[in-house]
C-alpha positions as YAML, in Angstrom:
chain: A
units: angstrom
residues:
- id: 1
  name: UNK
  ca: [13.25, -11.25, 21.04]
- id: 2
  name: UNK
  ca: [13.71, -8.35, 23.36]
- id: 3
  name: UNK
  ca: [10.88, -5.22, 22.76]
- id: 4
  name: UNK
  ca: [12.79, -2.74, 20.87]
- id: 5
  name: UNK
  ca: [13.84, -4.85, 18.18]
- id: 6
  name: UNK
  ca: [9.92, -6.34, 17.95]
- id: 7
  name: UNK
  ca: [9.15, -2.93, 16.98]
- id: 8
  name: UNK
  ca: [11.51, -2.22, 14.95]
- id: 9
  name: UNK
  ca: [10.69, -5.25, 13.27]
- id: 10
  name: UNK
  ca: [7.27, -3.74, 12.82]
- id: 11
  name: UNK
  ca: [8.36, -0.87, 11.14]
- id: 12
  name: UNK
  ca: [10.50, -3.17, 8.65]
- id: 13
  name: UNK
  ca: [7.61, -5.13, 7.94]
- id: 14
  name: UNK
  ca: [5.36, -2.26, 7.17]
- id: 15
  name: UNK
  ca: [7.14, 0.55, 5.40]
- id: 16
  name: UNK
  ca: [7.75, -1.79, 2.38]
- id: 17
  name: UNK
  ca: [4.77, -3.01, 0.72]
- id: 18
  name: UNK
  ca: [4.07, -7.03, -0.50]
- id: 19
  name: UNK
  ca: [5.80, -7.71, 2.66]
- id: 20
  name: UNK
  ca: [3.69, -10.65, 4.58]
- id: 21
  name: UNK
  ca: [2.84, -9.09, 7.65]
- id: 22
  name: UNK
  ca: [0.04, -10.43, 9.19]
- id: 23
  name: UNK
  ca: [0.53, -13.10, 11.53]
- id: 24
  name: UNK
  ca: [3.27, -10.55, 12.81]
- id: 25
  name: UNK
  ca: [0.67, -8.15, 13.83]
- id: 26
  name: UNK
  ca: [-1.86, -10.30, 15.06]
- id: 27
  name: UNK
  ca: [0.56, -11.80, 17.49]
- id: 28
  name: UNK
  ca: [2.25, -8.17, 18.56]
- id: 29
  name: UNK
  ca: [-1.90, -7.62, 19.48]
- id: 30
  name: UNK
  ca: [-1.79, -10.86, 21.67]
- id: 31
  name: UNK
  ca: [1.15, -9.69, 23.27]
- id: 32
  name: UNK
  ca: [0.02, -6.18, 24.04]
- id: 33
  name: UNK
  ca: [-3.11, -7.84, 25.57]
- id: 34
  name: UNK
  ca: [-0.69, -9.13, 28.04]
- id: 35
  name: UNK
  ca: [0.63, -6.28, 28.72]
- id: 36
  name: UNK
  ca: [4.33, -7.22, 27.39]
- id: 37
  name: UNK
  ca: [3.82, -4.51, 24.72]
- id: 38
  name: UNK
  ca: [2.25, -0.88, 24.73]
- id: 39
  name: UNK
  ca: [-0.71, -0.98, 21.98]
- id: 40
  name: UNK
  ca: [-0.59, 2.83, 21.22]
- id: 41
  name: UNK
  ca: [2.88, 2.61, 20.79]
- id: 42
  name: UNK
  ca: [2.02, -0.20, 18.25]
- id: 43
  name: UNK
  ca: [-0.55, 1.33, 16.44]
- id: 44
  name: UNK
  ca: [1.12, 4.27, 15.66]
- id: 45
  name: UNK
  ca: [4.21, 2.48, 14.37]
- id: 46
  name: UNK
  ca: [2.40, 0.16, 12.31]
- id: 47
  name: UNK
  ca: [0.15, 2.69, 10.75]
- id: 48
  name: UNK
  ca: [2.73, 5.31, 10.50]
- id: 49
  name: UNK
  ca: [5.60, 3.38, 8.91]
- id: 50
  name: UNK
  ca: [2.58, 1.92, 6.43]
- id: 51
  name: UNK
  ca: [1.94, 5.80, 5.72]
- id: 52
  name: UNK
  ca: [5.59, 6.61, 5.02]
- id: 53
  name: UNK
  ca: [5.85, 3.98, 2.64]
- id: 54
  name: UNK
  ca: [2.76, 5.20, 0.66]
- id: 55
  name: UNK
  ca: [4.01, 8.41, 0.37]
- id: 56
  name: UNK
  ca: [7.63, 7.33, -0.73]
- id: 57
  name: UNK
  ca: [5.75, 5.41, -3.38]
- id: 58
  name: UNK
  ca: [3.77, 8.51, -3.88]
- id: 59
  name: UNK
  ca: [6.27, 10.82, -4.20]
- id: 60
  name: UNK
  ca: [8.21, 8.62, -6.74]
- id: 61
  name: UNK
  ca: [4.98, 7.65, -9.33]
- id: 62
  name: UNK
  ca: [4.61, 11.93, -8.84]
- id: 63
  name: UNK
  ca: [8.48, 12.46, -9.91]
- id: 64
  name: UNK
  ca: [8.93, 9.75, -12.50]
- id: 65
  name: UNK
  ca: [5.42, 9.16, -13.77]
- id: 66
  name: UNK
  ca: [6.75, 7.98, -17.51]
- id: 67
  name: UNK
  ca: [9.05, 5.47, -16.14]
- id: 68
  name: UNK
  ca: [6.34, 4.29, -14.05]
- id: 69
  name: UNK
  ca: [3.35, 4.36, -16.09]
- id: 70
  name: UNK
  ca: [6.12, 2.14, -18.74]
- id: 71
  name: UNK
  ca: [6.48, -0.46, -16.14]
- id: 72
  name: UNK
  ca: [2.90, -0.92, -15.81]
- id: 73
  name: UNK
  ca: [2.07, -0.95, -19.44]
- id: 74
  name: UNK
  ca: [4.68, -4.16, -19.46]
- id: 75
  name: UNK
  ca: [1.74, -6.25, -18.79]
- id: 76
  name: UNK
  ca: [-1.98, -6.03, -19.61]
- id: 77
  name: UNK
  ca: [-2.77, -7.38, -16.14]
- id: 78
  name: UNK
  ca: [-0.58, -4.57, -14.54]
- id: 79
  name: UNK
  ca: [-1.89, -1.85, -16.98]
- id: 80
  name: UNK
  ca: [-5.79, -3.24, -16.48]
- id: 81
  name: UNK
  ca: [-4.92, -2.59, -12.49]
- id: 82
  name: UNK
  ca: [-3.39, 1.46, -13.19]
- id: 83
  name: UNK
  ca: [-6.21, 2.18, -15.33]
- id: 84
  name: UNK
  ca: [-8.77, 0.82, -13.30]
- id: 85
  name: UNK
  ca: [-7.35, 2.02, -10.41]
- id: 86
  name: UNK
  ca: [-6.65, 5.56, -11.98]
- id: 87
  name: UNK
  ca: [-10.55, 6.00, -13.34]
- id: 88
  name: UNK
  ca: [-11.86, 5.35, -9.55]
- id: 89
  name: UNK
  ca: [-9.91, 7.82, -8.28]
- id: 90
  name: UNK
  ca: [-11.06, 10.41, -10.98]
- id: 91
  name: UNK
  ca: [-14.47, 9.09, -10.31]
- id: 92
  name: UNK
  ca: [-14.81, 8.77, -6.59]
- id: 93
  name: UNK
  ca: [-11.55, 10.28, -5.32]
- id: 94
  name: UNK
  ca: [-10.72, 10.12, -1.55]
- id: 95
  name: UNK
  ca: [-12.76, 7.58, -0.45]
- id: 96
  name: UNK
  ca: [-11.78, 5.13, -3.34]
- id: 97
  name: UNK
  ca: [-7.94, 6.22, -2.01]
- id: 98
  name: UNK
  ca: [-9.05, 4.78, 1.13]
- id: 99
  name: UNK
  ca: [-10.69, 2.08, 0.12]
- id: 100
  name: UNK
  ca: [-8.44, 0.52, -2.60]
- id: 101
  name: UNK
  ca: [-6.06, 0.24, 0.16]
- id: 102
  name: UNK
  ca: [-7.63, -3.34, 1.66]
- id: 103
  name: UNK
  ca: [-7.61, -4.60, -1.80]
- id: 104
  name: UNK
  ca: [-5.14, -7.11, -2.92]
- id: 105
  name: UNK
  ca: [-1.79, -5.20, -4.35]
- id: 106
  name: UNK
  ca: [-4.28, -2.24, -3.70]
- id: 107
  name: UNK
  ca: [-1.60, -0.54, -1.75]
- id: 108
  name: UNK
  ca: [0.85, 0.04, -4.52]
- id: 109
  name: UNK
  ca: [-1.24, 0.60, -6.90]
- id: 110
  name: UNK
  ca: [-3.38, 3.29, -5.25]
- id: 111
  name: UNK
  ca: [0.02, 5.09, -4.57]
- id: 112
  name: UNK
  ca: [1.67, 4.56, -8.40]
- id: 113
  name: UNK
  ca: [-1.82, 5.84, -9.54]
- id: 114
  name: UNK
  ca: [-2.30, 8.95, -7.50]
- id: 115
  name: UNK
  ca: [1.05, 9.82, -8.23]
- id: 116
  name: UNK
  ca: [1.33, 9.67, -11.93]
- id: 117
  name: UNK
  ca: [-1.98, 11.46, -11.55]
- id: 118
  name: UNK
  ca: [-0.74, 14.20, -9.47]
- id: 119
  name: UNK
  ca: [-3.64, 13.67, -6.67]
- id: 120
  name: UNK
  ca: [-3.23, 16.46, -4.65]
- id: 121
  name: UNK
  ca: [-0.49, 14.77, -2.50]
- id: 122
  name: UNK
  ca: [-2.76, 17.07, 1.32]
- id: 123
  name: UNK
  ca: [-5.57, 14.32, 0.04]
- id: 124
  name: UNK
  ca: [-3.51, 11.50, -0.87]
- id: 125
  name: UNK
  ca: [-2.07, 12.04, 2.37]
- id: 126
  name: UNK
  ca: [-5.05, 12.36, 4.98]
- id: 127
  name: UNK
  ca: [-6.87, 9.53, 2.22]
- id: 128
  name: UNK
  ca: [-3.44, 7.20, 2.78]
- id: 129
  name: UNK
  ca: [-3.47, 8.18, 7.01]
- id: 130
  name: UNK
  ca: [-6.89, 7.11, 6.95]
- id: 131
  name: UNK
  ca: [-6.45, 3.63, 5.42]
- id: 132
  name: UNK
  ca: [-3.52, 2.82, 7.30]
- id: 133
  name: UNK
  ca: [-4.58, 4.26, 10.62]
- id: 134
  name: UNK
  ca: [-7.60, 1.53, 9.98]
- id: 135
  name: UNK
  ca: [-5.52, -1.35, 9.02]
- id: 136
  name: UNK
  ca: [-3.47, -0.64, 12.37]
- id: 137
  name: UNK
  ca: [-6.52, -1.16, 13.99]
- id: 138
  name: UNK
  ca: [-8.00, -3.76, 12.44]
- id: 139
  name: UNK
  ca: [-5.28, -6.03, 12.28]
- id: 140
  name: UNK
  ca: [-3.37, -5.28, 15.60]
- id: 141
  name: UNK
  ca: [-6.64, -5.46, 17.09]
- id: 142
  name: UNK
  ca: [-7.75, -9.24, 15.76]
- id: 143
  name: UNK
  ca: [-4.70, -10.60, 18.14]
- id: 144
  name: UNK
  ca: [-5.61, -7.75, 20.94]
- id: 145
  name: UNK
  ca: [-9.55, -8.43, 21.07]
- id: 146
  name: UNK
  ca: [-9.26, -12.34, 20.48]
- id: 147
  name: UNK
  ca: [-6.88, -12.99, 23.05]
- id: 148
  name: UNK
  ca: [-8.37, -10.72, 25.71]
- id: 149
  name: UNK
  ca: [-12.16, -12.76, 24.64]
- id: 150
  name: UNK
  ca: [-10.90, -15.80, 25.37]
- id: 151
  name: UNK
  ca: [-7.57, -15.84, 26.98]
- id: 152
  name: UNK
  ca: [-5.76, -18.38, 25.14]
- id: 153
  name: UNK
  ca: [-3.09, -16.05, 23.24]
- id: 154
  name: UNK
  ca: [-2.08, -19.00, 21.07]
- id: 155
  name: UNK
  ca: [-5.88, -19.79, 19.93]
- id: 156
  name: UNK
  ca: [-6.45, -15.85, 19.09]
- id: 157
  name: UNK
  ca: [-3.63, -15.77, 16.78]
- id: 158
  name: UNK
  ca: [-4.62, -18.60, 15.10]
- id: 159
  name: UNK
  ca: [-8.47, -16.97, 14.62]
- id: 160
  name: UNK
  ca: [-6.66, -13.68, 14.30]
- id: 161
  name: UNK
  ca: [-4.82, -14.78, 11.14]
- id: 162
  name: UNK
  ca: [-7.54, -16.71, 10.03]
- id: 163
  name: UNK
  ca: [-9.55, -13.50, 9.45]
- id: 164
  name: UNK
  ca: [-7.16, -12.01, 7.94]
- id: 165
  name: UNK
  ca: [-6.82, -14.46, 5.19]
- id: 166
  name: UNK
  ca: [-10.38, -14.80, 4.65]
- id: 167
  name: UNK
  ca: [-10.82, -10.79, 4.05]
- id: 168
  name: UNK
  ca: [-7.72, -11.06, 1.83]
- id: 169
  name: UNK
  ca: [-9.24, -13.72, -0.22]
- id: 170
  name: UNK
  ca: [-12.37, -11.79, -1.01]
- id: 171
  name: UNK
  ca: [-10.51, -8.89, -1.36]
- id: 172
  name: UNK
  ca: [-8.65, -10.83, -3.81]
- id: 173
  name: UNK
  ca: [-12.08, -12.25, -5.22]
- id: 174
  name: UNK
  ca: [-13.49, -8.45, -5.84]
- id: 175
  name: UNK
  ca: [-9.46, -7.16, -7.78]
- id: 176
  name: UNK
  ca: [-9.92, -10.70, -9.95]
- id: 177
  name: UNK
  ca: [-13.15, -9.28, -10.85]
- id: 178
  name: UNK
  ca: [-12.68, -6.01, -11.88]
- id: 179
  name: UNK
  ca: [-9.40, -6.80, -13.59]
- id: 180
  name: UNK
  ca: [-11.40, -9.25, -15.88]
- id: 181
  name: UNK
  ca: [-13.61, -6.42, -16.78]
- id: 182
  name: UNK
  ca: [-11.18, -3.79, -17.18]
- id: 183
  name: UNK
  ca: [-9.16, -6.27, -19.79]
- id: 184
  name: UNK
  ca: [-12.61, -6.89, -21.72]
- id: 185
  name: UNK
  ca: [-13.10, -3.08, -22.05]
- id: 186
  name: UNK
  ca: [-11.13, -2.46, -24.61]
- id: 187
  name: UNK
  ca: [-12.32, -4.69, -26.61]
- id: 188
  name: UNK
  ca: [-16.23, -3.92, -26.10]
- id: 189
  name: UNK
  ca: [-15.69, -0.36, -26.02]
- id: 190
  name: UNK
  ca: [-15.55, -0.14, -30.13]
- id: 191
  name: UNK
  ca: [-12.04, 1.24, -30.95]
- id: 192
  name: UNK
  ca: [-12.96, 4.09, -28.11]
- id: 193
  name: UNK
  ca: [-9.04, 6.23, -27.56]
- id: 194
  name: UNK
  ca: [-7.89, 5.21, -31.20]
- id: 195
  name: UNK
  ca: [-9.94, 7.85, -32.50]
- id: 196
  name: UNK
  ca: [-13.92, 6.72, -31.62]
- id: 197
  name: UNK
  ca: [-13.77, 8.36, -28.14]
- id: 198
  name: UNK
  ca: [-12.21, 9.44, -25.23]
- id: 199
  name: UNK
  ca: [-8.98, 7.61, -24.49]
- id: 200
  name: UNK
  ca: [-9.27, 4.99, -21.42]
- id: 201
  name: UNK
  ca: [-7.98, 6.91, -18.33]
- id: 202
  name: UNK
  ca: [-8.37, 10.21, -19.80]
- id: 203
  name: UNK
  ca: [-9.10, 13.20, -18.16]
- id: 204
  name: UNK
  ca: [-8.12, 16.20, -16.70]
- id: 205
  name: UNK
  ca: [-5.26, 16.90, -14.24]
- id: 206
  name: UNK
  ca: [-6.16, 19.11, -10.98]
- id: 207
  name: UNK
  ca: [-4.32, 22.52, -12.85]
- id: 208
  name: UNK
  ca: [-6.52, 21.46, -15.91]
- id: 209
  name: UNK
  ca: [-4.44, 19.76, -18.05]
- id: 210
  name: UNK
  ca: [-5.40, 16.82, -20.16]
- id: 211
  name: UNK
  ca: [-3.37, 13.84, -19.04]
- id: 212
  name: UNK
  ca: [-4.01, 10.05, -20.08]
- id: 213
  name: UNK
  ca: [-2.54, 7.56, -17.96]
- id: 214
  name: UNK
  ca: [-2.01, 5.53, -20.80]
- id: 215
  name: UNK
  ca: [0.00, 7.65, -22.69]
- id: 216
  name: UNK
  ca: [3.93, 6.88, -22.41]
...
């Protein structure tokens, strides 16, 4: 594969999200540590592509948040992951934007919820470019570092993508978790939005409206 259509294969692969990815960029890091491709010109591909993508998805949970919030209610796992997602970001706001990011599915969900929240799309934005711009890194850099270690380019994408999986999986481990407790809130809260308290999700949008993210 000649270089221009590797990186356009990059961009492909990172714009849409739930797109496996990551042996891809671990080995585009072994090859820039041997100097067949530029690693600036990767990074900034890979992280801004990834940043497009959020903002698309962004942009469209902002525009059609009924439509959206209706898909997510489809399922109580799906609906457990908006909600949850939606009271960190009330809670903790941009660096809970950044962080939910490296979480399993984290990607679209941070993006659906900030946008049928109306985040201020300035901090979405930088809180999105920050996440990415550390993914980049981080996982263009596994292949880059481990190769140029140990100089075997086939044995550092091997470790490369072994790292990745194991930080997925307790990503993974952490989402499993806190979905389990967001579905058993409900339930131990007492009846609380049907009347015994404040609605799951509710709050206040940034102009000051009350919003719930529940609500169709």
């Amino acid at each position: 594969m000649d270089v221009p259509a590797l990186y356009g294969l990059l961009v492909l692969t990172t714009l849409p999200p739930l797109v496996p990815n990551s042996a891809l960029l671990v080995s585009a890091g072994v090859l820039a540590s041997k100097g067949q491709l530029f690693l600036p010109l990767i990074l900034l591909i890979v992280a801004g592509s990834a940043l497009l993508g959020d903002l698309l998805m962004y942009l469209a949970a902002r525009r059609f948040g009924g439509p959206v919030r209706a898909w997510m209610r489809r399922k109580p796992r799906r609906r457990a992951l908006l909600e949850w997602t939606s009271g960190h970001i009330q809670r903790y706001g941009l660096p809970f934007v950044i962080a939910v990011r490296f979480l399993p599915s984290g990607r679209i969900a941070g993006a659906l919820a900030s946008g049928v929240l109306r985040y201020p799309l300035p901090k979405y934005a930088l809180g999105a470019g920050i996440a990415e711009a550390t993914w980049a890194t981080y996982s263009v850099g596994l292949g880059y570092l481990g190769s140029a270690t140990t100089g075997r380019p086939l044995q550092a994408a091997v470790i490369g993508f072994g790292v990745s999986c194991a930080v997925a999986a307790v990503g993974a481990a952490i989402q499993w978790t806190a979905r389990r407790r967001a579905l058993r809130e409900p339930s131990e809260g007492g009846g609380e939005g049907e009347g015994g308290g404040p609605r799951k999700g509710g709050g206040e949008e940034p102009g000051g409206r009350a919003f719930s993210v529940a609500a169709a």
